Amino acid sequence: MIYFDAAATSFLKPPAVKEAVLQAFDTLGSPGRGGHPLSLAAGRAVFRCRAQLAALFGLADPARVCFAYNATDALSTAIFGLFSPADHVITTALEHNSVLRPLYALEDQGMGLTVLPADRKGRISYEDLPAALRRNTRAVVCTHASNVTGNGLDLARIGAFCRENGLLFVVDASQSAGVLDIDMQAQNIAALCFTGHKGLFGPQGTGGLCVAPGVDIRPRRVGGSGVHSFDRHHPGDYPERLEAGTLNATGIAGLSAGLDFIEQTGLAAIRAREDALARRFYLGIRSLPGVVIYGDMDAPLRTAVVAMNLAGEDAGAVADALAEDYGICTRAGAHCAPRMHEALGTVGQGIVRFSFSYFNTEDEVDTAVQALRALAGT
């Protein structure tokens, strides 16, 4: 199999990730749930990962890195924990349902919501931001990069707008963490939500949110915390404030190994290789008859995604043919991003998404180009 679905999950991972998970089963107990060596080892492993994430994202205090199941879980925690029906929030048409559905739920309760539109290339206009402001606007919530087209948003520009207007800035870094530069302080990010199983090379079931100093998020889950057991209320200090129950220590150990790889390799090197693979693929297919490519492939900020269709063919049928006849794994359909497909005009057809990993090869890319050439009848 050739795997071009890294935007869904990084099936291709550094070997050390698997080794770390296996070792964790033999060496880690329950973090924060005892003073014996296995519990203390788990606590140290968890703290090490917090510190790595804080350093990667420009957060000074590792205690404000709170683990969650994934970015969806983290975004629900942030959105429901920060906003109320009395607020107004600005978001964009680029968003995944992990952002949209919590905001829609609050909108159903009376919260104001403005969605900045996207053009036919899936781009927003930053000039639309001031016009979206209302008296009760509380925040901008947006993705760093579209999971459909790969096009990125300028976090520094949006963060500056939020600073100038006293707004919170909540970022979905599902597609960008481990690939694009993120600095919470410089970009004025109040809450950064990430998943571990994509660009961070960790196992599924890992992720979290980084909370800037001075930002307080109401807990969505309460219960066991390992501390203050006689207090009827859940602890208010971070990270326990947003972490109820036993953490996924084995998964976090694997995530830490993925972060080791990123630190050793460097974000710039990872991004350069992935961009080169995506560009090679794009250049190989852009002139094929019937091929339509979506998004802005010349945008200065983007992830290694090429979104395409083949003439009037259903995206699912094309993806099935790639998998069954050529052993190529892609993602077809709506990608949980309905407003983006409305903007691109692909609601009925869907899109075939190729997303590339540091561990893919040029030969694999060339094989995919030849497969599409054959499907296009050339």
Short mmCIF file of C-alpha atoms in Angstrom, two decimals:
data_model
loop_
_atom_site.label_atom_id
_atom_site.label_comp_id
_atom_site.label_asym_id
_atom_site.label_seq_id
_atom_site.Cartn_x
_atom_site.Cartn_y
_atom_site.Cartn_z
CA MET A 1 0.00 0.00 0.00
CA ILE A 2 1.05 3.59 -0.71
CA TYR A 3 -0.28 5.89 2.00
CA PHE A 4 -1.28 9.43 1.02
CA ASP A 5 -3.70 10.15 3.86
CA ALA A 6 -1.44 11.88 6.39
CA ALA A 7 -3.99 14.66 6.93
CA ALA A 8 -6.28 12.04 8.47
CA THR A 9 -3.63 10.26 10.53
CA SER A 10 0.11 9.74 10.24
CA PHE A 11 0.05 6.02 9.58
CA LEU A 12 3.74 6.37 8.64
CA LYS A 13 5.57 7.20 11.89
CA PRO A 14 9.11 7.22 13.25
CA PRO A 15 9.95 3.70 14.51
CA ALA A 16 10.71 5.15 17.96
CA VAL A 17 7.01 5.93 18.45
CA LYS A 18 6.02 2.28 18.39
CA GLU A 19 9.00 1.38 20.56
CA ALA A 20 8.04 4.02 23.14
CA VAL A 21 4.46 2.74 23.36
CA LEU A 22 5.60 -0.85 23.81
CA GLN A 23 8.15 0.16 26.43
CA ALA A 24 5.48 2.16 28.27
CA PHE A 25 3.40 -0.99 28.77
CA ASP A 26 6.33 -2.49 30.65
CA THR A 27 7.51 0.55 32.61
CA LEU A 28 4.68 3.00 33.32
CA GLY A 29 1.99 2.89 35.97
CA SER A 30 -0.77 5.44 36.52
CA PRO A 31 0.48 9.06 36.47
CA GLY A 32 -0.35 11.04 39.59
CA ARG A 33 -1.97 8.05 41.26
CA GLY A 34 0.71 6.92 43.70
CA GLY A 35 4.23 7.35 45.02
CA HIS A 36 5.67 4.04 43.84
CA PRO A 37 8.30 3.86 41.07
CA LEU A 38 5.92 2.93 38.23
CA SER A 39 3.54 5.79 39.01
CA LEU A 40 6.41 8.25 39.35
CA ALA A 41 7.85 7.06 36.02
CA ALA A 42 4.50 7.70 34.34
CA GLY A 43 4.32 11.15 35.90
CA ARG A 44 7.77 12.00 34.60
CA ALA A 45 6.89 10.75 31.10
CA VAL A 46 3.73 12.87 31.04
CA PHE A 47 5.52 15.97 32.28
CA ARG A 48 8.28 15.50 29.70
CA CYS A 49 5.69 15.52 26.93
CA ARG A 50 4.01 18.61 28.39
CA ALA A 51 7.35 20.41 28.37
CA GLN A 52 8.04 19.38 24.77
CA LEU A 53 4.65 20.65 23.61
CA ALA A 54 5.04 23.92 25.51
CA ALA A 55 8.42 24.49 23.87
CA LEU A 56 7.10 23.63 20.41
CA PHE A 57 4.14 26.00 20.68
CA GLY A 58 5.76 28.93 22.50
CA LEU A 59 4.00 28.46 25.84
CA ALA A 60 6.08 29.36 28.90
CA ASP A 61 4.34 27.14 31.46
CA PRO A 62 4.12 23.38 30.72
CA ALA A 63 1.41 23.05 33.39
CA ARG A 64 -0.95 24.85 31.01
CA VAL A 65 -0.64 22.02 28.47
CA CYS A 66 -3.75 19.92 29.13
CA PHE A 67 -4.14 16.52 27.50
CA ALA A 68 -7.31 15.40 25.72
CA TYR A 69 -8.40 12.56 23.44
CA ASN A 70 -7.74 14.53 20.24
CA ALA A 71 -8.32 17.96 18.73
CA THR A 72 -12.09 17.47 18.57
CA ASP A 73 -12.18 16.85 22.30
CA ALA A 74 -9.85 19.80 22.94
CA LEU A 75 -11.91 22.17 20.77
CA SER A 76 -15.14 21.21 22.52
CA THR A 77 -13.44 21.80 25.87
CA ALA A 78 -12.22 25.23 24.77
CA ILE A 79 -15.38 26.38 23.01
CA PHE A 80 -17.89 25.22 25.60
CA GLY A 81 -15.56 26.29 28.40
CA LEU A 82 -15.03 29.85 27.16
CA PHE A 83 -18.25 31.00 25.53
CA SER A 84 -21.90 31.45 26.52
CA PRO A 85 -25.16 32.31 24.77
CA ALA A 86 -24.55 36.00 25.54
CA ASP A 87 -21.40 36.09 23.40
CA HIS A 88 -20.68 36.54 19.70
CA VAL A 89 -17.92 34.58 17.96
CA ILE A 90 -16.27 34.96 14.54
CA THR A 91 -15.15 31.88 12.59
CA THR A 92 -14.48 30.99 8.94
CA ALA A 93 -15.82 28.80 6.16
CA LEU A 94 -12.57 26.80 6.23
CA GLU A 95 -13.50 25.05 9.47
CA HIS A 96 -13.80 21.38 10.27
CA ASN A 97 -16.93 20.23 12.10
CA SER A 98 -14.79 20.01 15.24
CA VAL A 99 -15.04 23.80 15.29
CA LEU A 100 -18.40 24.28 13.61
CA ARG A 101 -20.58 21.89 15.58
CA PRO A 102 -19.71 23.22 19.06
CA LEU A 103 -20.27 26.75 17.76
CA TYR A 104 -23.58 25.73 16.17
CA ALA A 105 -24.67 24.17 19.48
CA LEU A 106 -24.01 27.46 21.24
CA GLU A 107 -25.68 29.38 18.42
CA ASP A 108 -28.78 27.23 18.97
CA GLN A 109 -28.74 28.48 22.57
CA GLY A 110 -28.62 32.11 21.47
CA MET A 111 -24.94 32.89 20.88
CA GLY A 112 -24.17 35.13 17.92
CA LEU A 113 -22.02 33.57 15.18
CA THR A 114 -20.47 35.12 12.08
CA VAL A 115 -18.81 32.87 9.50
CA LEU A 116 -16.35 34.64 7.21
CA PRO A 117 -16.95 33.37 3.64
CA ALA A 118 -14.35 31.69 1.45
CA ASP A 119 -13.84 32.33 -2.24
CA ARG A 120 -13.70 29.70 -5.00
CA LYS A 121 -10.11 28.88 -4.04
CA GLY A 122 -11.02 28.41 -0.40
CA ARG A 123 -9.49 31.67 0.82
CA ILE A 124 -10.91 34.19 3.27
CA SER A 125 -10.48 37.96 3.09
CA TYR A 126 -8.87 39.38 6.23
CA GLU A 127 -10.57 42.67 5.41
CA ASP A 128 -13.87 41.01 6.41
CA LEU A 129 -12.81 40.78 10.05
CA PRO A 130 -13.55 44.38 11.20
CA ALA A 131 -17.03 44.30 9.64
CA ALA A 132 -17.82 41.13 11.60
CA LEU A 133 -17.28 42.80 14.98
CA ARG A 134 -20.24 43.32 17.29
CA ARG A 135 -20.56 44.89 20.70
CA ASN A 136 -20.50 41.45 22.35
CA THR A 137 -17.86 39.79 20.15
CA ARG A 138 -15.76 37.59 22.42
CA ALA A 139 -13.40 35.69 20.13
CA VAL A 140 -12.15 34.50 16.78
CA VAL A 141 -12.05 30.72 16.44
CA CYS A 142 -10.34 29.32 13.34
CA THR A 143 -8.16 26.64 11.85
CA HIS A 144 -4.49 27.20 11.07
CA ALA A 145 -4.73 25.24 7.81
CA SER A 146 -7.65 23.79 5.88
CA ASN A 147 -7.90 20.01 6.01
CA VAL A 148 -9.45 20.08 2.52
CA THR A 149 -7.11 22.33 0.51
CA GLY A 150 -4.07 22.70 2.77
CA ASN A 151 -4.24 26.51 2.55
CA GLY A 152 -3.12 28.22 5.74
CA LEU A 153 -4.37 31.25 7.63
CA ASP A 154 -2.11 34.04 8.86
CA LEU A 155 -2.26 33.51 12.63
CA ALA A 156 -0.08 36.54 13.35
CA ARG A 157 -2.46 38.80 11.44
CA ILE A 158 -5.60 37.39 13.05
CA GLY A 159 -3.93 37.37 16.46
CA ALA A 160 -3.03 41.04 16.08
CA PHE A 161 -6.65 41.82 15.18
CA CYS A 162 -7.76 40.00 18.33
CA ARG A 163 -5.24 41.91 20.46
CA GLU A 164 -6.38 45.26 19.06
CA ASN A 165 -10.03 44.45 19.80
CA GLY A 166 -9.70 42.66 23.13
CA LEU A 167 -10.77 39.28 21.74
CA LEU A 168 -9.77 35.74 22.60
CA PHE A 169 -8.10 33.78 19.81
CA VAL A 170 -8.78 30.03 19.69
CA VAL A 171 -6.85 28.03 17.08
CA ASP A 172 -7.44 24.57 15.64
CA ALA A 173 -3.91 23.30 14.90
CA SER A 174 -4.99 19.81 13.81
CA GLN A 175 -3.38 20.14 10.39
CA SER A 176 -0.45 22.40 11.28
CA ALA A 177 1.05 21.15 14.55
CA GLY A 178 4.42 19.62 13.74
CA VAL A 179 4.57 21.22 10.30
CA LEU A 180 3.97 24.99 10.49
CA ASP A 181 5.51 27.41 12.95
CA ILE A 182 3.31 28.21 15.95
CA ASP A 183 4.18 30.69 18.70
CA MET A 184 1.29 31.28 21.06
CA GLN A 185 2.79 34.38 22.60
CA ALA A 186 3.84 36.05 19.35
CA GLN A 187 0.57 35.14 17.61
CA ASN A 188 -1.59 36.11 20.62
CA ILE A 189 -3.26 32.70 20.86
CA ALA A 190 -5.44 32.18 23.93
CA ALA A 191 -6.10 28.47 23.40
CA LEU A 192 -4.33 26.19 20.94
CA CYS A 193 -6.04 22.86 20.24
CA PHE A 194 -4.03 20.04 18.69
CA THR A 195 -4.16 16.34 17.98
CA GLY A 196 -1.28 13.95 18.47
CA HIS A 197 -1.92 11.50 15.64
CA LYS A 198 -1.26 13.70 12.59
CA GLY A 199 1.81 15.91 12.17
CA LEU A 200 3.11 15.19 15.67
CA PHE A 201 3.49 11.50 14.73
CA GLY A 202 1.85 10.27 17.96
CA PRO A 203 -0.72 7.51 18.47
CA GLN A 204 -4.43 8.00 17.97
CA GLY A 205 -6.25 9.00 21.13
CA THR A 206 -3.74 11.71 22.05
CA GLY A 207 -4.06 15.47 21.81
CA GLY A 208 -4.82 18.45 23.97
CA LEU A 209 -5.02 22.17 24.39
CA CYS A 210 -2.48 24.77 25.43
CA VAL A 211 -3.97 27.60 27.49
CA ALA A 212 -2.29 31.01 27.62
CA PRO A 213 -1.66 32.72 30.98
CA GLY A 214 -4.68 34.62 32.24
CA VAL A 215 -7.17 32.51 30.27
CA ASP A 216 -9.53 30.37 32.33
CA ILE A 217 -11.56 27.62 30.68
CA ARG A 218 -14.48 26.04 32.49
CA PRO A 219 -13.99 22.27 32.85
CA ARG A 220 -16.25 20.11 30.69
CA ARG A 221 -15.51 16.94 32.66
CA VAL A 222 -14.93 16.57 36.39
CA GLY A 223 -14.13 13.65 38.64
CA GLY A 224 -10.98 11.83 39.62
CA SER A 225 -7.85 13.95 39.58
CA GLY A 226 -5.37 12.22 41.89
CA VAL A 227 -5.21 15.32 44.12
CA HIS A 228 -7.52 17.10 46.63
CA SER A 229 -9.59 13.96 47.05
CA PHE A 230 -11.61 15.37 49.98
CA ASP A 231 -12.67 18.48 48.08
CA ARG A 232 -16.15 18.15 46.60
CA HIS A 233 -15.11 20.37 43.67
CA HIS A 234 -12.72 19.49 40.86
CA PRO A 235 -9.26 21.11 41.20
CA GLY A 236 -9.05 24.60 39.71
CA ASP A 237 -5.34 24.60 38.90
CA TYR A 238 -3.94 23.63 35.53
CA PRO A 239 -3.46 21.03 34.14
CA GLU A 240 -5.83 19.08 36.47
CA ARG A 241 -8.51 21.71 35.83
CA LEU A 242 -9.10 20.26 32.34
CA GLU A 243 -7.97 16.68 32.94
CA ALA A 244 -10.40 14.33 34.68
CA GLY A 245 -9.55 10.65 35.04
CA THR A 246 -6.43 8.68 34.24
CA LEU A 247 -4.38 9.96 31.33
CA ASN A 248 -3.38 7.86 28.33
CA ALA A 249 0.20 7.50 29.55
CA THR A 250 1.17 4.91 26.94
CA GLY A 251 -0.13 7.11 24.13
CA ILE A 252 1.54 10.17 25.61
CA ALA A 253 4.84 8.26 25.73
CA GLY A 254 4.44 7.59 22.00
CA LEU A 255 3.57 11.23 21.37
CA SER A 256 6.72 12.25 23.23
CA ALA A 257 8.78 10.05 20.90
CA GLY A 258 7.12 11.72 17.91
CA LEU A 259 8.07 15.10 19.35
CA ASP A 260 11.65 13.85 19.78
CA PHE A 261 11.73 13.13 16.05
CA ILE A 262 10.42 16.62 15.24
CA GLU A 263 13.00 18.24 17.51
CA GLN A 264 15.82 16.22 15.97
CA THR A 265 14.71 16.70 12.36
CA GLY A 266 13.46 20.27 12.57
CA LEU A 267 10.14 21.78 11.48
CA ALA A 268 11.77 23.46 8.49
CA ALA A 269 13.18 20.19 7.16
CA ILE A 270 9.89 18.35 7.67
CA ARG A 271 7.92 21.06 5.94
CA ALA A 272 10.41 21.34 3.06
CA ARG A 273 10.28 17.62 2.31
CA GLU A 274 6.50 17.39 2.51
CA ASP A 275 6.08 20.50 0.36
CA ALA A 276 8.46 19.09 -2.24
CA LEU A 277 6.49 15.85 -2.45
CA ALA A 278 3.17 17.68 -2.76
CA ARG A 279 4.62 19.99 -5.41
CA ARG A 280 6.00 17.06 -7.39
CA PHE A 281 2.57 15.45 -7.39
CA TYR A 282 0.79 18.69 -8.31
CA LEU A 283 3.11 19.36 -11.24
CA GLY A 284 2.62 15.79 -12.42
CA ILE A 285 -1.18 15.90 -12.56
CA ARG A 286 -2.17 19.53 -13.16
CA SER A 287 -2.20 19.17 -16.97
CA LEU A 288 -3.96 15.81 -17.15
CA PRO A 289 -7.27 15.96 -19.03
CA GLY A 290 -10.24 16.30 -16.73
CA VAL A 291 -8.20 16.97 -13.60
CA VAL A 292 -9.48 19.83 -11.42
CA ILE A 293 -7.34 21.02 -8.51
CA TYR A 294 -8.78 23.00 -5.61
CA GLY A 295 -7.27 25.62 -3.34
CA ASP A 296 -4.44 28.04 -3.88
CA MET A 297 -1.37 25.97 -4.74
CA ASP A 298 0.80 29.11 -4.84
CA ALA A 299 -0.16 30.32 -1.37
CA PRO A 300 2.90 31.17 0.76
CA LEU A 301 1.51 29.22 3.73
CA ARG A 302 0.11 25.76 3.16
CA THR A 303 0.40 22.13 4.20
CA ALA A 304 1.27 19.20 1.94
CA VAL A 305 -2.22 18.61 0.56
CA VAL A 306 -3.42 18.37 -3.03
CA ALA A 307 -7.21 18.31 -3.41
CA MET A 308 -8.46 17.20 -6.80
CA ASN A 309 -11.20 15.64 -8.86
CA LEU A 310 -11.24 13.79 -12.15
CA ALA A 311 -13.72 15.29 -14.61
CA GLY A 312 -17.27 14.57 -13.44
CA GLU A 313 -16.36 11.36 -11.63
CA ASP A 314 -17.60 10.87 -8.10
CA ALA A 315 -14.69 11.41 -5.70
CA GLY A 316 -15.46 8.19 -3.86
CA ALA A 317 -15.33 6.17 -7.07
CA VAL A 318 -11.92 7.64 -7.95
CA ALA A 319 -10.56 6.95 -4.47
CA ASP A 320 -11.88 3.38 -4.62
CA ALA A 321 -10.18 2.81 -7.97
CA LEU A 322 -6.90 4.18 -6.61
CA ALA A 323 -7.09 1.85 -3.60
CA GLU A 324 -8.32 -1.30 -5.33
CA ASP A 325 -6.36 -1.11 -8.59
CA TYR A 326 -3.18 0.67 -7.49
CA GLY A 327 -2.94 0.21 -3.73
CA ILE A 328 -3.00 3.98 -3.11
CA CYS A 329 -4.72 5.27 0.04
CA THR A 330 -6.40 8.68 -0.20
CA ARG A 331 -9.40 10.36 1.43
CA ALA A 332 -12.52 11.17 -0.55
CA GLY A 333 -15.78 12.86 0.37
CA ALA A 334 -16.64 15.95 2.41
CA HIS A 335 -13.79 15.71 4.96
CA CYS A 336 -16.07 16.99 7.75
CA ALA A 337 -15.77 20.50 6.26
CA PRO A 338 -19.17 21.28 4.70
CA ARG A 339 -18.78 25.03 4.29
CA MET A 340 -15.50 24.61 2.45
CA HIS A 341 -17.14 22.29 -0.06
CA GLU A 342 -19.96 24.79 -0.50
CA ALA A 343 -17.37 27.45 -1.33
CA LEU A 344 -15.51 25.16 -3.74
CA GLY A 345 -18.69 23.91 -5.41
CA THR A 346 -18.02 20.26 -4.58
CA VAL A 347 -20.94 19.38 -2.31
CA GLY A 348 -22.30 16.76 -4.70
CA GLN A 349 -19.05 15.37 -6.07
CA GLY A 350 -16.79 15.53 -3.03
CA ILE A 351 -13.03 15.80 -3.38
CA VAL A 352 -10.15 13.32 -3.55
CA ARG A 353 -7.50 14.49 -1.10
CA PHE A 354 -3.86 13.45 -1.36
CA SER A 355 -1.91 14.39 1.78
CA PHE A 356 1.79 13.73 2.02
CA SER A 357 4.10 12.70 4.84
CA TYR A 358 7.79 13.18 5.55
CA PHE A 359 8.08 9.40 5.16
CA ASN A 360 6.63 9.21 1.64
CA THR A 361 9.01 8.88 -1.31
CA GLU A 362 9.37 10.41 -4.75
CA ASP A 363 8.79 6.97 -6.30
CA GLU A 364 5.44 6.70 -4.50
CA VAL A 365 4.46 10.14 -5.79
CA ASP A 366 5.39 9.14 -9.35
CA THR A 367 3.35 5.96 -9.03
CA ALA A 368 0.32 8.02 -8.02
CA VAL A 369 0.81 10.35 -10.97
CA GLN A 370 0.92 7.37 -13.35
CA ALA A 371 -2.21 5.92 -11.75
CA LEU A 372 -4.14 9.15 -12.32
CA ARG A 373 -2.77 9.33 -15.86
CA ALA A 374 -4.25 5.90 -16.50
CA LEU A 375 -7.58 6.81 -14.88
CA ALA A 376 -7.69 9.97 -16.98
CA GLY A 377 -7.19 7.83 -20.10
CA THR A 378 -3.87 9.29 -21.22
#
